[in-house]
CSV table of C-alpha atoms and ligand atoms in Angstrom, one decimal:
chain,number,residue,atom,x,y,z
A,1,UNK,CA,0.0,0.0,0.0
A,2,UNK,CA,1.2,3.3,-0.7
A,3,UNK,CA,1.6,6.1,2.1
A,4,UNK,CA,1.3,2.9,4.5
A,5,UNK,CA,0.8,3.8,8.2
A,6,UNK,CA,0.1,1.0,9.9
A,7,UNK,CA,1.2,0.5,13.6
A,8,UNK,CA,2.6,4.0,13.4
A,9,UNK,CA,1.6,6.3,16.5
A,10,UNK,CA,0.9,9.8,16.0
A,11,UNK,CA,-0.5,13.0,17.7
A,12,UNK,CA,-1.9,15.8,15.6
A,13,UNK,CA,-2.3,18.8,18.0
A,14,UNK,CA,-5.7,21.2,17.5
A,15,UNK,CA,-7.0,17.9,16.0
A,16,UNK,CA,-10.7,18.2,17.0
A,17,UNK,CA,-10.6,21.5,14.4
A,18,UNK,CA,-11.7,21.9,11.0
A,19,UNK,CA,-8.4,20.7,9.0
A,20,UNK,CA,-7.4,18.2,12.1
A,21,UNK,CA,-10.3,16.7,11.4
A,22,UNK,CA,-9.1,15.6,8.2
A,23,UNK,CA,-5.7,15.1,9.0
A,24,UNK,CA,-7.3,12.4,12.1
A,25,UNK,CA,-9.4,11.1,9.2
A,26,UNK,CA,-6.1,10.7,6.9
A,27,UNK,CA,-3.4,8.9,9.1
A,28,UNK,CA,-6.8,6.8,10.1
A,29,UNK,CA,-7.3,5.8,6.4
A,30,UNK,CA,-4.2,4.4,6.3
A,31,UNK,CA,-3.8,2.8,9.7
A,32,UNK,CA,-2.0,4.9,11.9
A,33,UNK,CA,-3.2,4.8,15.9
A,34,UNK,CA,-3.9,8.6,16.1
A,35,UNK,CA,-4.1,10.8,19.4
A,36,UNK,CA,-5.7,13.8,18.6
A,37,UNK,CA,-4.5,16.7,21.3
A,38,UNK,CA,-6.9,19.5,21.8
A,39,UNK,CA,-8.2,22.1,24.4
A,40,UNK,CA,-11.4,21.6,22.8
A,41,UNK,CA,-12.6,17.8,22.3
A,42,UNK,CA,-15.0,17.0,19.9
A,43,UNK,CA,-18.4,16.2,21.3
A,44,UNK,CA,-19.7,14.4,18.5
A,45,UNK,CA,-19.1,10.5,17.5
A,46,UNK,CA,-17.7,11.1,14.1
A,47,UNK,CA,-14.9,8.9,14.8
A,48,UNK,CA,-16.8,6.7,17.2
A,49,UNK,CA,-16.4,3.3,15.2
A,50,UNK,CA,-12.3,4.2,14.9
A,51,UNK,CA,-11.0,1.6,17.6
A,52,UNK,CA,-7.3,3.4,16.4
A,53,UNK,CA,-9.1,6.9,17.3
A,54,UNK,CA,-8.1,8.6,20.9
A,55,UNK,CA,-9.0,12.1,21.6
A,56,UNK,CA,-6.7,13.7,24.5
A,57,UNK,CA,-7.1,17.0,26.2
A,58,UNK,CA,-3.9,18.9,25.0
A,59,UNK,CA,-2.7,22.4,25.5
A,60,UNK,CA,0.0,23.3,23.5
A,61,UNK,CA,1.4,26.0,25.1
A,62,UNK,CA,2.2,24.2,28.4
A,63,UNK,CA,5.0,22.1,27.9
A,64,UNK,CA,3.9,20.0,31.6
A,65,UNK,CA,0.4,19.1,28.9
A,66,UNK,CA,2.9,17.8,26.2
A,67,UNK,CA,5.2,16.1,28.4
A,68,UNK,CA,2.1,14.0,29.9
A,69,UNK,CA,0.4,13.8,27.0
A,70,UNK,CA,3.7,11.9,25.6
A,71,UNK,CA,3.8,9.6,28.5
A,72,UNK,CA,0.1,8.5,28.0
A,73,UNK,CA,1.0,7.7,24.3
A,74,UNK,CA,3.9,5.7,25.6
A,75,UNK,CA,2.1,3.4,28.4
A,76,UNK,CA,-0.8,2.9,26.0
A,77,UNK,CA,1.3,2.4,22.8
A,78,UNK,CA,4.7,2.0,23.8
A,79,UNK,CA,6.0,4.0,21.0
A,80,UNK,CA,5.1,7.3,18.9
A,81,UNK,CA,6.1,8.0,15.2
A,82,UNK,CA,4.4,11.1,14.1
A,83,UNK,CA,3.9,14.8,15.1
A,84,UNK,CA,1.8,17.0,13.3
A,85,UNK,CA,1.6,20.6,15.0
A,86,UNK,CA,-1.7,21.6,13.4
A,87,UNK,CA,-3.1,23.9,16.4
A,88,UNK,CA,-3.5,27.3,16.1
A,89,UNK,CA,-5.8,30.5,17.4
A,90,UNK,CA,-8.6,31.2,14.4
A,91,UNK,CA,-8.0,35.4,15.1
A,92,UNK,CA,-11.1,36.6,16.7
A,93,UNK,CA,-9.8,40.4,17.1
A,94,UNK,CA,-12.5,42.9,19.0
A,95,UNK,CA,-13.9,45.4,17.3
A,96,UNK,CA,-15.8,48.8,18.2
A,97,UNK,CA,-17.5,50.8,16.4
A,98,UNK,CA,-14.6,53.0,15.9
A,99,UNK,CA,-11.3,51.0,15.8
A,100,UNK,CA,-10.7,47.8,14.1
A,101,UNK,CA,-8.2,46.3,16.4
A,102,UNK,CA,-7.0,43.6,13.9
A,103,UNK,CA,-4.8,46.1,12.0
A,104,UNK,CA,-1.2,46.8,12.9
A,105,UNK,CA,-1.7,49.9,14.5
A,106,UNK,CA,-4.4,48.9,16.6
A,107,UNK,CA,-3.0,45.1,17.0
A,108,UNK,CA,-2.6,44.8,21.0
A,109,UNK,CA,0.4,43.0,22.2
A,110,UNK,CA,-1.7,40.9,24.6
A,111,UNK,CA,-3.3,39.4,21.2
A,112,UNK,CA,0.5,39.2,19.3
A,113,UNK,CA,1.4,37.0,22.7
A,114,UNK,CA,-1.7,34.6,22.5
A,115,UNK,CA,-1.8,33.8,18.8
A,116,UNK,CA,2.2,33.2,18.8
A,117,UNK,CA,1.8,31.2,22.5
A,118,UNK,CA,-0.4,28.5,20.6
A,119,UNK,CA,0.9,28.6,16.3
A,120,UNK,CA,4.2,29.5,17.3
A,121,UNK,CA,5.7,28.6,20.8
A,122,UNK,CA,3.2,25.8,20.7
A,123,UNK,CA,5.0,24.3,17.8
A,124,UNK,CA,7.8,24.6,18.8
A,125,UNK,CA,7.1,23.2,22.4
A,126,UNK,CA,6.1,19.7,21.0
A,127,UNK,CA,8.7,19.6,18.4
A,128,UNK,CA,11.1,19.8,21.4
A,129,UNK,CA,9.1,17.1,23.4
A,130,UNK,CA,8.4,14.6,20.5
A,131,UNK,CA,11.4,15.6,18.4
A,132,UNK,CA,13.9,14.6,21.5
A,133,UNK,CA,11.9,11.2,21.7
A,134,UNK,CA,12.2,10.6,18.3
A,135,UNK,CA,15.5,11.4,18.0
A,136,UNK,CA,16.7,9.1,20.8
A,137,UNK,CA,14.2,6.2,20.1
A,138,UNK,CA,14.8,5.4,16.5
A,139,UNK,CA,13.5,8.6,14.7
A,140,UNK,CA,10.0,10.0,13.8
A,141,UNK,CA,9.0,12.2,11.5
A,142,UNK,CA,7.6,16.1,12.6
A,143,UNK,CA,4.8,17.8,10.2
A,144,UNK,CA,4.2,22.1,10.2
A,145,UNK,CA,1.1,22.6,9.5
A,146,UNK,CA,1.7,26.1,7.6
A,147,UNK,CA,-0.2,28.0,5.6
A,148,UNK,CA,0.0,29.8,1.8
A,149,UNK,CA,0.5,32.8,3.3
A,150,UNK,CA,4.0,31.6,5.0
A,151,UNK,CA,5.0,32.7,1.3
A,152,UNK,CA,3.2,35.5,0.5
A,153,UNK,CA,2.2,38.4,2.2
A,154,UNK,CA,-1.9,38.7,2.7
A,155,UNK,CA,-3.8,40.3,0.1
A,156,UNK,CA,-5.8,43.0,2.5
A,157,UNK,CA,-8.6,43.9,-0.4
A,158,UNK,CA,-9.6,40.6,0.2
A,159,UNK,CA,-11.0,41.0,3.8
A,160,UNK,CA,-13.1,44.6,2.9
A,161,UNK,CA,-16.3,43.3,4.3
A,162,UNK,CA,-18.2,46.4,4.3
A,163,UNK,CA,-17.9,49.3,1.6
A,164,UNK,CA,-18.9,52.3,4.0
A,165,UNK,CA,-15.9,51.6,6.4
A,166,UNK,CA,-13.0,53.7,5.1
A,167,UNK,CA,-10.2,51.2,3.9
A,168,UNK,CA,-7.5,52.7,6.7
A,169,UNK,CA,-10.1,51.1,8.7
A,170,UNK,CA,-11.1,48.3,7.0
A,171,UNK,CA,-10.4,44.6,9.0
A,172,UNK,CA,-7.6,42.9,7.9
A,173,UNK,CA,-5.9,39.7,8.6
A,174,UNK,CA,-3.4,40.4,11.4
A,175,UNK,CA,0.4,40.6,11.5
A,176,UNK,CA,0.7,37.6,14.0
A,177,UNK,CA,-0.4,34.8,10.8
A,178,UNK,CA,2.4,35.8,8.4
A,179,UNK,CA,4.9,35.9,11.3
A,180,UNK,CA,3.7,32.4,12.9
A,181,UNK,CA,3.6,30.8,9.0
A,182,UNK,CA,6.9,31.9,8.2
A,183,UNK,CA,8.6,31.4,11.2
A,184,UNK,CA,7.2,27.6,11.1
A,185,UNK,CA,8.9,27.6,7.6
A,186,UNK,CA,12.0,28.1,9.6
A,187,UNK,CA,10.8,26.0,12.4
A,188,UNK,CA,10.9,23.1,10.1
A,189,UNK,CA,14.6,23.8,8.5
A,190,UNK,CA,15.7,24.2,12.0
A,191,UNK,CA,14.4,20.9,13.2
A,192,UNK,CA,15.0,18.8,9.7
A,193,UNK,CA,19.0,19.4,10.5
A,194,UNK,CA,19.1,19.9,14.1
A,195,UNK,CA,19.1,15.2,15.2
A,196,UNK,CA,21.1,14.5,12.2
A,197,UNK,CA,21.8,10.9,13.9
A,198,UNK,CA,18.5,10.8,15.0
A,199,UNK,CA,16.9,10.3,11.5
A,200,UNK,CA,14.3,12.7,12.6
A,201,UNK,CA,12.6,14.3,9.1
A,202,UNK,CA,10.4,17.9,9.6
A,203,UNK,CA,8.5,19.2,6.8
A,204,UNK,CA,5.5,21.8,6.2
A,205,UNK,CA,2.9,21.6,4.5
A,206,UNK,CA,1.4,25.3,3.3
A,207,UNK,CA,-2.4,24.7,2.1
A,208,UNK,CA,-4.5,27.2,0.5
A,209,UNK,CA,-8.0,28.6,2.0
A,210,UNK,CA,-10.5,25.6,2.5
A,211,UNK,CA,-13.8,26.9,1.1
A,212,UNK,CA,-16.5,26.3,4.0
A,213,UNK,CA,-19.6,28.3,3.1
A,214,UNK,CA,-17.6,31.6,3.6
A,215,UNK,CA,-19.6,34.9,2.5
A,216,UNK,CA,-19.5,34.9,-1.5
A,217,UNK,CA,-18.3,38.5,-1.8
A,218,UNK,CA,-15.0,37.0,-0.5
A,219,UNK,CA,-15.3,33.8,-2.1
A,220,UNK,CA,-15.1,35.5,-5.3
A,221,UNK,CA,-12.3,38.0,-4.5
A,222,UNK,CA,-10.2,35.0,-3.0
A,223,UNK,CA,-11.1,33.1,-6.9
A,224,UNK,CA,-9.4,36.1,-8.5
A,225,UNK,CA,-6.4,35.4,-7.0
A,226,UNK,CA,-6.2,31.7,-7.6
A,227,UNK,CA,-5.2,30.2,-10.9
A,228,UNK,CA,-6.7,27.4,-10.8
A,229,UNK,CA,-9.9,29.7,-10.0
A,230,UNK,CA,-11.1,27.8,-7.0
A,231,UNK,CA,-10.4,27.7,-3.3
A,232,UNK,CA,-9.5,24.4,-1.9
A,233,UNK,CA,-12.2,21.5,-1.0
A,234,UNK,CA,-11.8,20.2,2.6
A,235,UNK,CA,-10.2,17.0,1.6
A,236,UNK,CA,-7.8,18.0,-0.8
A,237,UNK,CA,-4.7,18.0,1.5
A,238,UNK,CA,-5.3,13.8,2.5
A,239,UNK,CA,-2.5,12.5,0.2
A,240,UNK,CA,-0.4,15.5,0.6
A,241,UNK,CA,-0.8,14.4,4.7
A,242,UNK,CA,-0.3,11.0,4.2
A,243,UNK,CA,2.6,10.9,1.8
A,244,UNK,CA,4.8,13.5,4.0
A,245,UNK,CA,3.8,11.6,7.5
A,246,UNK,CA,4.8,7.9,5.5
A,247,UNK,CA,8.1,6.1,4.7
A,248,UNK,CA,6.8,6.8,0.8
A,249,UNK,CA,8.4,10.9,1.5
A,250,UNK,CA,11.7,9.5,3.7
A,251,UNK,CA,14.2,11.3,1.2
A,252,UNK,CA,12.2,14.5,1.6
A,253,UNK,CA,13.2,17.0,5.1
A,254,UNK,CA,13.3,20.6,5.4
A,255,UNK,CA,10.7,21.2,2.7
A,256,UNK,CA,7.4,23.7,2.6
A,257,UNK,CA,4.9,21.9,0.6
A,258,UNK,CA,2.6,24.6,-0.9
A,259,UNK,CA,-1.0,23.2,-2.1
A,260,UNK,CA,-2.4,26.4,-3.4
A,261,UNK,CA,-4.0,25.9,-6.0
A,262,UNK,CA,-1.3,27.9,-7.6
A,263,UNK,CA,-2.0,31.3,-5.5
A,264,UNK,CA,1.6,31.9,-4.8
A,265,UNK,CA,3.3,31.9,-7.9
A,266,UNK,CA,1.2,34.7,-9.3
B,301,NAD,N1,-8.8,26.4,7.2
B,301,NAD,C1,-8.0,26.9,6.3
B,301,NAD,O1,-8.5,27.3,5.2
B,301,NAD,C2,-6.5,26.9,6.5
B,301,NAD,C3,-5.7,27.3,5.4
B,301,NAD,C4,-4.3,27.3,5.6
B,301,NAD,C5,-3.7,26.9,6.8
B,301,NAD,N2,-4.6,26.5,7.8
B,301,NAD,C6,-3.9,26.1,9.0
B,301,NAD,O2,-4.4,24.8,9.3
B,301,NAD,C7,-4.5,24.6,10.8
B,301,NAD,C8,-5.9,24.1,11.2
B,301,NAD,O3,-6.8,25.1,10.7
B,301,NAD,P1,-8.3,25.0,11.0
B,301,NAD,O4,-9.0,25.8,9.9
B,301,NAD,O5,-8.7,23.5,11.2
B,301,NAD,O6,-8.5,25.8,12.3
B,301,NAD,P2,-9.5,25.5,13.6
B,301,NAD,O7,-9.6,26.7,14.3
B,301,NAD,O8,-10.7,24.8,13.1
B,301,NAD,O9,-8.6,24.4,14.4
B,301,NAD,C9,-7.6,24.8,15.2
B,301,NAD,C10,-7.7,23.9,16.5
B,301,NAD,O10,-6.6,24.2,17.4
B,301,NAD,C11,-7.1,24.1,18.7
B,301,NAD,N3,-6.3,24.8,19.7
B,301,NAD,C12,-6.3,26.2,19.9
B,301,NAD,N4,-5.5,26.4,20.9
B,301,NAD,C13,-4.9,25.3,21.3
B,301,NAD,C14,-4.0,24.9,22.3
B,301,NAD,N5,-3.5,25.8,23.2
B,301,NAD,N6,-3.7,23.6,22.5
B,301,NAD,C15,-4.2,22.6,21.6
B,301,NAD,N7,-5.1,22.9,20.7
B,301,NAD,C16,-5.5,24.2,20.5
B,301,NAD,C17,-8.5,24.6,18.6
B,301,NAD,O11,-9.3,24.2,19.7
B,301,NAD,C18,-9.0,24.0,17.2
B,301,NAD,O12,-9.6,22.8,17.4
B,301,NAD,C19,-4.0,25.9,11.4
B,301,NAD,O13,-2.7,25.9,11.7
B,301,NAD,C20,-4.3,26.9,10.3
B,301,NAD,O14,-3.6,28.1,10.4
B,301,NAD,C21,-5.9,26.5,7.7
């Protein structure tokens, strides 16, 4: 079987979220044991018949969660494989009637320090706690989760959501996602060299917006920008997942994977 995963062990971290979801669903498909670390756990039983399904509570930026959550994996499974640091803070940025607070000059640094605590120092957190088992236990492979704008800079037209607010006060999509994509970029060159014995491997993977019912003003600015005139379907990144997780991608480290739908290279 290609992109074969059986017996591996693997935590994906903010893996009760929209893309984790998938990801679960991926390393699933090709029978991986999968711990999916979260603050918030799904309530639902979509992966109730998946005996190789576990969901654990997880905070990422505590490195006392990830140390614990490593020993559970280890009693139960006596070995783990896989790291995919998926989590990450969907901005949520206050707003009054006056002052948009998700631009730059309004951008508090209480809000920089929470959104980097989770993409950023969360990342890097359980790439030092899984990376350091990996590396002394045989090797393991480490997955970014980044995003296509860890190559580009964000497009601000695109988030104009209402045409009466003037544009120097128009929301925008804030400073801390470019810095947390790219610096996972070089997160994962950092790490793919760092347990050269180890035969630890770290990629990214960079996907493109997931369409999910967003408001169609936006949908068709975001086309525009796209060349293949489309954002992506939800379950487009599976064999991108698989494939860089599986033996089938074990000459490949240090890489961003880009699945854009071609955004960046226009
Ligand atoms: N959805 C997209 O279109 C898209 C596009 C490009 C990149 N991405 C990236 O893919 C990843 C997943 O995105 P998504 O759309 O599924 O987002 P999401 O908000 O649905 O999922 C993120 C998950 O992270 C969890 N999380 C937050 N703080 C945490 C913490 N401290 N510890 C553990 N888990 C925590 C959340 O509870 C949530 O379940 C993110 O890194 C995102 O930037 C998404």
């Amino acid at each position: 079987m290609s992109n074969d995963l059986s017996k591996k062990v693997s935590l994906i971290t903010g893996g009760c979220g929209l893309l984790g979801q998938e990801h679960c669903k991926a390393l699933l498909e090709k029978g991986a044991i999968v711990y999916s670390g979260d603050i918030k756990l799904l309530k639902s039983d979509r992966f109730h018949d998946e005996k190789n399904y576990k969901q654990v509570y997880l905070d990422v930026t505590s490195e006392k969660s990830i140390k614990s959550i490593l020993n559970k994996i280890l009693n139960q499974e006596n070995r783990v494989d896989i790291l995919i640091n998926n989590a990450a803070i969907d901005s949520k940025v206050e707003k009054n009637s006056s002052i948009d607070f998700s631009r730059l000059e309004n951008f508090s640094l209480s809000q920089w320090n929470r959104e980097i605590e989770v993409g950023l120092t969360g990342a890097f957190l359980c790439s030092k706690v899984f990376g350091n088992y990996f590396a002394q236990n045989g090797g393991g492979v480490i997955l970014n989760i980044a995003s296509d704008l860890s190559v580009i800079s964000p497009d601000q037209r695109l988030y104009l959501n209402d045409k009466n607010i003037e544009k120097k006060n128009q929301p925008v999509k804030p400073i801390t996602y470019s810095v947390i994509k790219s610096a996972l970029v070089g997160l994962t060159k950092y790490l793919s060299t760092y347990w050269l014995d180890g035969n630890v491997r770290a990629n990214a993977l960079s996907p493109g917006g997931v369409f999910i019912d967003q408001p169609s003003e936006f949908v068709e600015r975001i086309e525009k920008l796209i060349p293949m005139g489309r954002m992506a379907n939800i379950n487009e990144y599976k064999a991108a997942i698989q494939f860089l997780c599986s033996d089938d991608s074990k000459y490949m480290t240090g890489q961003n994977v880009i699945m854009d739908g071609g955004r960046s290279v226009w």
